[in-house]
mmCIF file of C-alpha atoms in Angstrom:
data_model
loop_
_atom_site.group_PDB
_atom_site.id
_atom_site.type_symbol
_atom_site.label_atom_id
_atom_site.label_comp_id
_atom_site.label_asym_id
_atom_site.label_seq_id
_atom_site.Cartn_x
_atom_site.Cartn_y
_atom_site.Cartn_z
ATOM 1 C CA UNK Z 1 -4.102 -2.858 11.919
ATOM 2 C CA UNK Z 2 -3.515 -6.300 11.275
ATOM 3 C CA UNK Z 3 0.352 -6.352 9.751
ATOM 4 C CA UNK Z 4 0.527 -10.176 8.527
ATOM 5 C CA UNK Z 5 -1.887 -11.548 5.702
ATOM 6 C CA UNK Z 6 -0.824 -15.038 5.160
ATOM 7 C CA UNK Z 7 -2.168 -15.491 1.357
ATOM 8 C CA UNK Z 8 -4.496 -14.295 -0.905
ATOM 9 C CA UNK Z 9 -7.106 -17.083 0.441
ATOM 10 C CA UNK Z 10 -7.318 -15.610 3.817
ATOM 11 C CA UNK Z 11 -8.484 -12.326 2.528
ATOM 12 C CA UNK Z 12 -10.993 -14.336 0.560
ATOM 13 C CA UNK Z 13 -12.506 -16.211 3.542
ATOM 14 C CA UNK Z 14 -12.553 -13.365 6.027
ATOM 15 C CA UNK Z 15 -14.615 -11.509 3.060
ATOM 16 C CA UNK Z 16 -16.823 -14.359 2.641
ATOM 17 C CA UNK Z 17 -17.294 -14.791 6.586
ATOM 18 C CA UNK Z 18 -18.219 -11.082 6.295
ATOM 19 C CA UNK Z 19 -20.839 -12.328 3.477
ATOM 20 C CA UNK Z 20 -18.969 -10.229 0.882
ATOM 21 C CA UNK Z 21 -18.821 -12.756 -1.835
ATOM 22 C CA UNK Z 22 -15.949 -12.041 -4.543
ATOM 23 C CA UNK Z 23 -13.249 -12.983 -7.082
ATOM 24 C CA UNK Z 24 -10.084 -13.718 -7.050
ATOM 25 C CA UNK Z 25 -9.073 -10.542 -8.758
ATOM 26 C CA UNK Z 26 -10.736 -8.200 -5.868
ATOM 27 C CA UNK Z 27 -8.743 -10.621 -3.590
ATOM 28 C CA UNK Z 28 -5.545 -10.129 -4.688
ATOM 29 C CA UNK Z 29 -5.707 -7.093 -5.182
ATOM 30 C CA UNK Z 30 -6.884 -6.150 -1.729
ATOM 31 C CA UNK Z 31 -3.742 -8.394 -0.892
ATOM 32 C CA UNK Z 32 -1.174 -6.534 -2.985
ATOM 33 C CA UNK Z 33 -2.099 -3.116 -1.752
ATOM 34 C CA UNK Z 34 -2.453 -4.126 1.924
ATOM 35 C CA UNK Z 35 1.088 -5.645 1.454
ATOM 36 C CA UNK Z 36 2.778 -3.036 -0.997
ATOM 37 C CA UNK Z 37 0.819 -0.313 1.129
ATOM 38 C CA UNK Z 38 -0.278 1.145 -2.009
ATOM 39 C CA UNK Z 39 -3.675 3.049 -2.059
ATOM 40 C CA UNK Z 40 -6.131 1.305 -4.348
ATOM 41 C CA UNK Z 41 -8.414 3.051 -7.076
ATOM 42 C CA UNK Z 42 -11.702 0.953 -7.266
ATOM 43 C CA UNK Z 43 -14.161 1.356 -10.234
ATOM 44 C CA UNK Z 44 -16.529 0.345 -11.725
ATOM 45 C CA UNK Z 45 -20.800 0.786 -12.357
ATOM 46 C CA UNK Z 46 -23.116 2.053 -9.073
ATOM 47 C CA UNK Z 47 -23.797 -0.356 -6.618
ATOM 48 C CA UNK Z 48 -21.374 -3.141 -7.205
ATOM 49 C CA UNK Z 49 -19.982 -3.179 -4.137
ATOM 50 C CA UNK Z 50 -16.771 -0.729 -3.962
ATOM 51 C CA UNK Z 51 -17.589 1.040 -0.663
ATOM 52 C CA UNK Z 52 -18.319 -2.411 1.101
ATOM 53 C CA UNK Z 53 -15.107 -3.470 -0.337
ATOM 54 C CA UNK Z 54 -13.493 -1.273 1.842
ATOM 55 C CA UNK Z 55 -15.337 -1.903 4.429
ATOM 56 C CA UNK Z 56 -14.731 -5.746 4.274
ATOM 57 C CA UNK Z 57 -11.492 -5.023 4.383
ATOM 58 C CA UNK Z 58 -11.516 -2.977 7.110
ATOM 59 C CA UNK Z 59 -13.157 -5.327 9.309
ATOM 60 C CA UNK Z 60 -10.835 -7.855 7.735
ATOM 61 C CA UNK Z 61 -7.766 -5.859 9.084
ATOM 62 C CA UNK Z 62 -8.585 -5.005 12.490
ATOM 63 C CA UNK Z 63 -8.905 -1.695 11.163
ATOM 64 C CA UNK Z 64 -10.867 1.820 11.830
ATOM 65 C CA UNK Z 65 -12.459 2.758 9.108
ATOM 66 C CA UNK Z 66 -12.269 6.493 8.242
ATOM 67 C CA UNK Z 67 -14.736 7.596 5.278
ATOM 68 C CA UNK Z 68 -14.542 10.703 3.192
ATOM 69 C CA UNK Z 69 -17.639 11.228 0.842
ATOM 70 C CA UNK Z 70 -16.888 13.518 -2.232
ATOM 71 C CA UNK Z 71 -18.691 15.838 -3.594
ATOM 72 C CA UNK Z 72 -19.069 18.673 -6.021
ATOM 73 C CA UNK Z 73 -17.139 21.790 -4.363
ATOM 74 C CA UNK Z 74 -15.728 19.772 -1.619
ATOM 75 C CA UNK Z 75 -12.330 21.419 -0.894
ATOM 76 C CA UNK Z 76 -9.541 21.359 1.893
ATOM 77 C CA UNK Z 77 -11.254 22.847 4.693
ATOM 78 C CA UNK Z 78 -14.532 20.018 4.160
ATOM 79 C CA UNK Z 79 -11.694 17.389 4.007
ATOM 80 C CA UNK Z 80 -8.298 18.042 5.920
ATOM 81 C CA UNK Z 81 -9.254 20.498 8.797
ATOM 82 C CA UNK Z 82 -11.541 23.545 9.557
ATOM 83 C CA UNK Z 83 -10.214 26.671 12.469
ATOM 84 C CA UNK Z 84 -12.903 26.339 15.409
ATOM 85 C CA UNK Z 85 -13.628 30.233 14.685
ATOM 86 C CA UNK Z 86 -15.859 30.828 17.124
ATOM 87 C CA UNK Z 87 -13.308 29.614 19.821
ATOM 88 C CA UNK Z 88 -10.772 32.222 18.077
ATOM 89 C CA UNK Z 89 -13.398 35.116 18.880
ATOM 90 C CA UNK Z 90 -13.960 33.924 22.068
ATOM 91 C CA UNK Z 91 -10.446 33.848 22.959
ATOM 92 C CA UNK Z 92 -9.730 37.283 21.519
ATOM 93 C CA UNK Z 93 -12.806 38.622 23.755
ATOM 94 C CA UNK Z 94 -10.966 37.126 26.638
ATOM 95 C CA UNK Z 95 -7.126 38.561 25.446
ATOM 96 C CA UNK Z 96 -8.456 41.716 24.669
ATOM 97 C CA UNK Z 97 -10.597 41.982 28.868
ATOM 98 C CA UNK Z 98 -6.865 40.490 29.930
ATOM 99 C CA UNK Z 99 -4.501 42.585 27.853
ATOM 100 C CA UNK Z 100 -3.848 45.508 30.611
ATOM 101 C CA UNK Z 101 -2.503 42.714 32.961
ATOM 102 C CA UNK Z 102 -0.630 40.671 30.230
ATOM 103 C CA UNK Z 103 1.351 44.160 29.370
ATOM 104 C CA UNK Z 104 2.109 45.027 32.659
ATOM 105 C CA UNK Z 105 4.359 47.936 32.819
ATOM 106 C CA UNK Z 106 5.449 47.477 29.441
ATOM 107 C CA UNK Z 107 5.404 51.407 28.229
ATOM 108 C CA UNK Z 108 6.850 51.395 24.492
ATOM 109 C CA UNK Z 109 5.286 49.580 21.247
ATOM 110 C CA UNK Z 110 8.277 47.366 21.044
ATOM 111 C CA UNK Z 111 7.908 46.400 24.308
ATOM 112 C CA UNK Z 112 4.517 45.295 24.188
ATOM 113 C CA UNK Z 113 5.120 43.461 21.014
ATOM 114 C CA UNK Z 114 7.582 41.731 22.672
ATOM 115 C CA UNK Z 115 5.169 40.747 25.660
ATOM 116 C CA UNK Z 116 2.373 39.574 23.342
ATOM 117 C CA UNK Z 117 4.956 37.442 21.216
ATOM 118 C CA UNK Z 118 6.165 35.371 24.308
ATOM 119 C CA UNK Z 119 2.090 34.115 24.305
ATOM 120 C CA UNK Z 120 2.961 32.565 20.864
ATOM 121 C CA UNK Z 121 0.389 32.275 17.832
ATOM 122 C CA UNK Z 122 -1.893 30.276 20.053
ATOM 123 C CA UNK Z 123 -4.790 31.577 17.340
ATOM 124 C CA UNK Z 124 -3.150 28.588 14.568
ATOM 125 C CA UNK Z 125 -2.559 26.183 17.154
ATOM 126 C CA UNK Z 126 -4.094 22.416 17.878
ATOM 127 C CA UNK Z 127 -6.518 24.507 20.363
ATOM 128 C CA UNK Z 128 -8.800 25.470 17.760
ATOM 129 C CA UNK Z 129 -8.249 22.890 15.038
ATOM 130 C CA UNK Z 130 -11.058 21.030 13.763
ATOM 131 C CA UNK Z 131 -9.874 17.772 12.398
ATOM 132 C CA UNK Z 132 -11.812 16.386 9.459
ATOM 133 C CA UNK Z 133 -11.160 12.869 8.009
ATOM 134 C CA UNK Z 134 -7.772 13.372 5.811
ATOM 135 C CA UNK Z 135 -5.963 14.472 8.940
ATOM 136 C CA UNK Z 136 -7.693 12.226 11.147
ATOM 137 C CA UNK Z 137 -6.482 9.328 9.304
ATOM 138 C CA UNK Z 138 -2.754 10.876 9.501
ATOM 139 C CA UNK Z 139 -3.015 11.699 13.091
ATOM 140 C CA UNK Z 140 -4.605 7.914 13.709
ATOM 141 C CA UNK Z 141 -3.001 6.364 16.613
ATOM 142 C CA UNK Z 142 -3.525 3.017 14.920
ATOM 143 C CA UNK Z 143 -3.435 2.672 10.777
ATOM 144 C CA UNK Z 144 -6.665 2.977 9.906
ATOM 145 C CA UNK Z 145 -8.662 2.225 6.269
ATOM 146 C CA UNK Z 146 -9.356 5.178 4.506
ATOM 147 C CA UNK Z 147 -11.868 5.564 2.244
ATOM 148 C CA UNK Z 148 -12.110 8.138 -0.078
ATOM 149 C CA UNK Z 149 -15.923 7.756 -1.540
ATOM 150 C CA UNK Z 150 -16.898 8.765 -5.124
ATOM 151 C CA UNK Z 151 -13.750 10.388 -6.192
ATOM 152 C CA UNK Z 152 -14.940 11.001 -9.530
ATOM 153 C CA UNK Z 153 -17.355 13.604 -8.045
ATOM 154 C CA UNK Z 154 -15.468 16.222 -6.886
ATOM 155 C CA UNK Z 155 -13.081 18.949 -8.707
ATOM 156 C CA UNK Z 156 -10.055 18.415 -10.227
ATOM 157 C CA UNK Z 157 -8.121 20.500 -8.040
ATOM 158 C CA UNK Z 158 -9.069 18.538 -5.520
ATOM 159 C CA UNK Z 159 -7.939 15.408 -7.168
ATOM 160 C CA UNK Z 160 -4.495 16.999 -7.473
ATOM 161 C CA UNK Z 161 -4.756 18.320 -3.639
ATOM 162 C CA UNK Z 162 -4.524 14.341 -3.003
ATOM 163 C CA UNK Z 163 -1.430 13.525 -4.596
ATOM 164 C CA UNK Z 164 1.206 14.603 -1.689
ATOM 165 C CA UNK Z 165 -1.253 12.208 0.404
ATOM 166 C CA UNK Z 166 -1.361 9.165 -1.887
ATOM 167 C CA UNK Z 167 2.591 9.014 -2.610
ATOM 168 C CA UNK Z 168 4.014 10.340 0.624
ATOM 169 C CA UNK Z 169 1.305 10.069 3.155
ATOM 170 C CA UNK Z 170 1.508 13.752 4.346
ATOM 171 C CA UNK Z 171 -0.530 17.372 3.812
ATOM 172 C CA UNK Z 172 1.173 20.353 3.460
ATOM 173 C CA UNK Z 173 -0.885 22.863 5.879
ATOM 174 C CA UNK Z 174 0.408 26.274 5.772
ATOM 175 C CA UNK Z 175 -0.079 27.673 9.125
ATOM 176 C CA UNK Z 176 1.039 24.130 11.309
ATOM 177 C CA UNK Z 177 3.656 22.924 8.292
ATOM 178 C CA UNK Z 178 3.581 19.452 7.284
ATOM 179 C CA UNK Z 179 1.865 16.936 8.819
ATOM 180 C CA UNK Z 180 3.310 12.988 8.117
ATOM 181 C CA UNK Z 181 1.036 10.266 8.750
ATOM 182 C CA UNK Z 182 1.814 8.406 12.473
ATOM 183 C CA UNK Z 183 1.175 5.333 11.083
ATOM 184 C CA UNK Z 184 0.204 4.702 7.204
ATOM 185 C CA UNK Z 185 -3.327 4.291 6.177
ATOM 186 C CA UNK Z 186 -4.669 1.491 3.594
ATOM 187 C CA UNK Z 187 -6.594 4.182 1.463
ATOM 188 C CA UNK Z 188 -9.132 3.146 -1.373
ATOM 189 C CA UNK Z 189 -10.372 5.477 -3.713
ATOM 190 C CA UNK Z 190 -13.682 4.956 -5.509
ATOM 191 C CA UNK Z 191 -15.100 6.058 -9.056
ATOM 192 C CA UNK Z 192 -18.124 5.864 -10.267
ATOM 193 C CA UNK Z 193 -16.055 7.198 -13.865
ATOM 194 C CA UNK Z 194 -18.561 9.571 -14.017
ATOM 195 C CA UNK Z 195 -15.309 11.410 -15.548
ATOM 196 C CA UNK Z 196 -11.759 10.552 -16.438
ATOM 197 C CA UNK Z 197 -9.429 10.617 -13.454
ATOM 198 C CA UNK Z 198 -6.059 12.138 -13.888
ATOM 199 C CA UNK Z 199 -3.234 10.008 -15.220
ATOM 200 C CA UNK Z 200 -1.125 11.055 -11.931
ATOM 201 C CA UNK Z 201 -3.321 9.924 -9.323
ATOM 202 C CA UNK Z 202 -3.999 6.548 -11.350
ATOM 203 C CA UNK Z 203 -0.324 6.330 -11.663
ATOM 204 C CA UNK Z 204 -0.111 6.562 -7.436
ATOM 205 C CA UNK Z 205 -2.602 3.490 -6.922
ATOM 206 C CA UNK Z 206 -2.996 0.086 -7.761
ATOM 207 C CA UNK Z 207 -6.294 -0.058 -10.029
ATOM 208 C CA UNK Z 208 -9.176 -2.879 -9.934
ATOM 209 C CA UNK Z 209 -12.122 -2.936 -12.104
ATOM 210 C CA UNK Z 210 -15.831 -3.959 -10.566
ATOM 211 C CA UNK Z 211 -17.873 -4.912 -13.051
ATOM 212 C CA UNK Z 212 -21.352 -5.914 -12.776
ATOM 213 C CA UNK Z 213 -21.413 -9.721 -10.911
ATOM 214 C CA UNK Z 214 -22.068 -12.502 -13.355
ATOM 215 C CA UNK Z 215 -24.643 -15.065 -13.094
ATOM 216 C CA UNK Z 216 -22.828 -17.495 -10.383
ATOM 217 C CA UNK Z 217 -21.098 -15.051 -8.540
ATOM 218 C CA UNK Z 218 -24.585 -12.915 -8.145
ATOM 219 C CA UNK Z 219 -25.872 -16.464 -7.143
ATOM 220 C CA UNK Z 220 -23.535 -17.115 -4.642
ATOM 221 C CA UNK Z 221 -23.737 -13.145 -3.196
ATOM 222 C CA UNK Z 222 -28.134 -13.706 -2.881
ATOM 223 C CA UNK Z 223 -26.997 -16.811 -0.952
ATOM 224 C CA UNK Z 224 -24.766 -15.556 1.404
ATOM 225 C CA UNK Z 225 -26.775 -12.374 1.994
ATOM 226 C CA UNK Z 226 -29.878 -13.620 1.872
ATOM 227 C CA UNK Z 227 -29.704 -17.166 2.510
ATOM 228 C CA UNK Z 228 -33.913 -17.779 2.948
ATOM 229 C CA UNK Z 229 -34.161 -17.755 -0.782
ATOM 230 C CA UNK Z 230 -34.349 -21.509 -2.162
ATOM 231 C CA UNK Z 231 -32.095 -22.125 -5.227
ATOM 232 C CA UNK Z 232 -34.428 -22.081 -8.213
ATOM 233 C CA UNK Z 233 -35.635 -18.702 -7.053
ATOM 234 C CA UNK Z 234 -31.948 -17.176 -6.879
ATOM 235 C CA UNK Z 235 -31.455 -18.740 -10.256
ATOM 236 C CA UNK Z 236 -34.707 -17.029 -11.194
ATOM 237 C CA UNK Z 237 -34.168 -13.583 -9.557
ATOM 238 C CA UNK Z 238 -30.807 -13.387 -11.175
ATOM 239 C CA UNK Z 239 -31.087 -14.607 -14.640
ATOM 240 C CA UNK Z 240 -34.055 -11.761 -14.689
ATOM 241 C CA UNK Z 241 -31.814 -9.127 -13.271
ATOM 242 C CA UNK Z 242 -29.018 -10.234 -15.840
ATOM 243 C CA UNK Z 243 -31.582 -10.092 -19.056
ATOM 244 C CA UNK Z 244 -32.223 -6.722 -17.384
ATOM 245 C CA UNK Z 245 -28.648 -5.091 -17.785
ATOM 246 C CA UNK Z 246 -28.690 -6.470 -21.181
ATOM 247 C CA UNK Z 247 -31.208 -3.758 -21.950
ATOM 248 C CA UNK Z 248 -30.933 -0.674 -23.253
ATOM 249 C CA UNK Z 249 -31.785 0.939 -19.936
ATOM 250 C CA UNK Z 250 -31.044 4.661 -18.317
ATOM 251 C CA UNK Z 251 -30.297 3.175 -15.276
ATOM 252 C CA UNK Z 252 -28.720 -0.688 -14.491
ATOM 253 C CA UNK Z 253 -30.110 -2.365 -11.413
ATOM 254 C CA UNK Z 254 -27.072 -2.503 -8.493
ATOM 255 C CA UNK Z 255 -26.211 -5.801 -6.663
ATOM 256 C CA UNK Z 256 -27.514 -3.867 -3.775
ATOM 257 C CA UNK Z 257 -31.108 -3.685 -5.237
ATOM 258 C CA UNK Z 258 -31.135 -7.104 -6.387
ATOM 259 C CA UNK Z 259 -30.559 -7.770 -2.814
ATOM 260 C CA UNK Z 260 -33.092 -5.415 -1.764
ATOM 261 C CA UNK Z 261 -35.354 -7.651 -4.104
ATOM 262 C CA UNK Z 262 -34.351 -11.242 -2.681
ATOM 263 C CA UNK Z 263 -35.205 -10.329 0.651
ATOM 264 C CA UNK Z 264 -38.994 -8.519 -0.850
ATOM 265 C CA UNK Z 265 -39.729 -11.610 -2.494
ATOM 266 C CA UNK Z 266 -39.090 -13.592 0.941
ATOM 267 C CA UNK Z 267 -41.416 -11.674 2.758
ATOM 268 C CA UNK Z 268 -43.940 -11.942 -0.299
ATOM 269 C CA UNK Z 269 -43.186 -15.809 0.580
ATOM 270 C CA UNK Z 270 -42.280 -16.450 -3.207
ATOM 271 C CA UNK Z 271 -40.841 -19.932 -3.853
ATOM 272 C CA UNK Z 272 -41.105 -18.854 -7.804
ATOM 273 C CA UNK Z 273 -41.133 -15.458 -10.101
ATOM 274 C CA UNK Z 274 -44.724 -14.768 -11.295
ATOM 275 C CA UNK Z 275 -45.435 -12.109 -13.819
ATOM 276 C CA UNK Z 276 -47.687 -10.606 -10.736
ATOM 277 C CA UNK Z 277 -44.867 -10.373 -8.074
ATOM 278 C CA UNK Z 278 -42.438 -9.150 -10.460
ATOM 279 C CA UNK Z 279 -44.883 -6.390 -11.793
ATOM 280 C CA UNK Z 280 -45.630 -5.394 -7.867
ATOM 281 C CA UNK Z 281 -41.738 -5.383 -6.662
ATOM 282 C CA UNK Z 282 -40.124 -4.373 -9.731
ATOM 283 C CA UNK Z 283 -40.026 -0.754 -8.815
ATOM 284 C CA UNK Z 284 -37.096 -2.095 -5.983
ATOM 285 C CA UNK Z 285 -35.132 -3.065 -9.022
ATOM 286 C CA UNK Z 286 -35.299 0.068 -11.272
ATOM 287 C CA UNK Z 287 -35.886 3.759 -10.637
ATOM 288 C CA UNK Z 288 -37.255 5.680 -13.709
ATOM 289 C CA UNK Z 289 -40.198 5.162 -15.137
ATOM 290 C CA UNK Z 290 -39.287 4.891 -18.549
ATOM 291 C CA UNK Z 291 -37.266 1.707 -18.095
ATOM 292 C CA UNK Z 292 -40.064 0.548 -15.797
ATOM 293 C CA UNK Z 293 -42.107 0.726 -19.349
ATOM 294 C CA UNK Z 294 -39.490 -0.648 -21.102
ATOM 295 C CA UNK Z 295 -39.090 -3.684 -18.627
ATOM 296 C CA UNK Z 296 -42.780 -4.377 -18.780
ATOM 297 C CA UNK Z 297 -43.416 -4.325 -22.492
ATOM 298 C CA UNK Z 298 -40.220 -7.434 -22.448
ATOM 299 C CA UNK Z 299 -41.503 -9.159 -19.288
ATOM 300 C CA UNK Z 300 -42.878 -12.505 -20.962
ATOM 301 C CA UNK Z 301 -38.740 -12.996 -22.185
ATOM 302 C CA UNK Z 302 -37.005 -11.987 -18.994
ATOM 303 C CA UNK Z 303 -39.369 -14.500 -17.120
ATOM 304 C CA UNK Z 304 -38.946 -16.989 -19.544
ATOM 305 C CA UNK Z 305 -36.793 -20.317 -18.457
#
């Protein structure tokens, strides 16, 4: 990993290289927590950007990138590490066809014990240990970036299993002890805040707000990303997507989609936003048909100049 940022400009530039357009708050604090090695808690709405954030700066560090997606039920086994069990039967079937030659002459109980003990507990060993991304990024050879996708979705004891990780950079395993990270990983945390996070694990991070793009910076993200869309129709596209998160809609269309739309409307070969392409394309833009009603019954005002 890349150990010297020179200012808070540099991370700016290598983002904006990497056509991952933002503000100066999402650069610094990118810069404070690479410097302060600090994990980072990003949230804000879907589809703003938080999981290319860390991805950007991943690529901006020199960085593996190391992704854990949450979920509903996900525990410590889906996360830290998993036995290989079907390795462990394997190697019993195979210490159980070997046993008569491992005892030898060994003729009391103690004595066998004592045979079968010099072996060691090679059934909780790194032979059959299944590394999943928590201990992969502690084990990393070279600190990686560590994303930890969609906190908000999974359990609360879960959320509290992270804490030894996100102030000490270790796991407490119970059959290997604990395991210390070789070399410290950036880790971000994102939240949809589809709940409340716990006060500890916001205490352990540095926090940063996404909030939906507004009109210049979505301007300047269409451009960078899809740079075949002439001005007036990226001042089009996203004044219409910007009237459309002013509504009262179940769902808000994501930087993402209005991507998704830019680069529709330049295969469409649209130099301009008619009421006929947007009524054809708007399903890229929102996914439930009752704001797709709603949206139509306001077109004539979210078109207008």
């Amino acid at each position: 990993m890349k150990t010297r940022i020179a200012s808070i400009e540099e991370v700016r530039e290598s983002f904006h290289g990497q056509g991952y357009i933002c503000n100066d708050e999402i650069a610094t604090a990118v810069f404070l927590a690479a410097q302060l090695r600090k994990p980072i808690l990003v949230e804000g709405p879907p589809g703003v950007g938080k999981t290319e954030l860390a991805k950007a700066s991943a690529a901006f560090l020199e960085a593996p990138l190391i992704r854990l997606q949450c979920y509903e039920g996900l525990d410590e086994a889906k996360a830290l590490y998993e036995w290989k069990y079907g390795k462990q039967l394997l190697y019993t079937q195979l210490l159980k066809d070997k046993l008569g030659d491992l005892l030898g002459n060994a003729d009391t109980l103690e004595a066998c014990m004592e045979r079968l003990a010099d072996f060691g507990d090679a059934f909780y060993s790194d032979m059959f240990l299944e590394p999943r991304p928590l201990l992969q990024a502690l084990r990393a050879d070279e600190a990686p970036v560590l994303l930890i996708d969609e906190i908000d979705k999974a359990d609360q004891e879960f959320e509290a299993f992270l804490l030894e990780l996100l102030s000490d950079y270790q796991i407490s395993i119970p059959e290997l002890g604990t395991v210390t990270a070789r070399n410290e990983p950036l880790v971000f945390l994102t939240s949809n805040n589809t709940r409340e996070l716990s006060d500890a694990l916001k205490r352990r991070c540095l926090h940063l707000y996404i909030p939906y793009p507004d009109l210049r910076l979505e301007q300047q993200i269409i451009a960078a990303r899809v740079p075949e869309v002439s001005a007036s129709l990226r001042r089009q596209l996203t004044t219409f997507v910007s009237r459309l998160r002013e509504m009262d809609l179940k769902k808000q269309p994501a930087v993402s989609e209005t991507i998704d739309w830019a680069r529709a409307l330049v295969l469409m070969h649209a130099d301009t936003l008619t009421p006929a392409q947007v009524e054809s394309t708007l399903r890229l833009l929102l996914k439930y048909e009752e704001d797709l009603v709603t949206a139509r019954a306001d077109l004539h005002r979210l078109l207008k100049d």
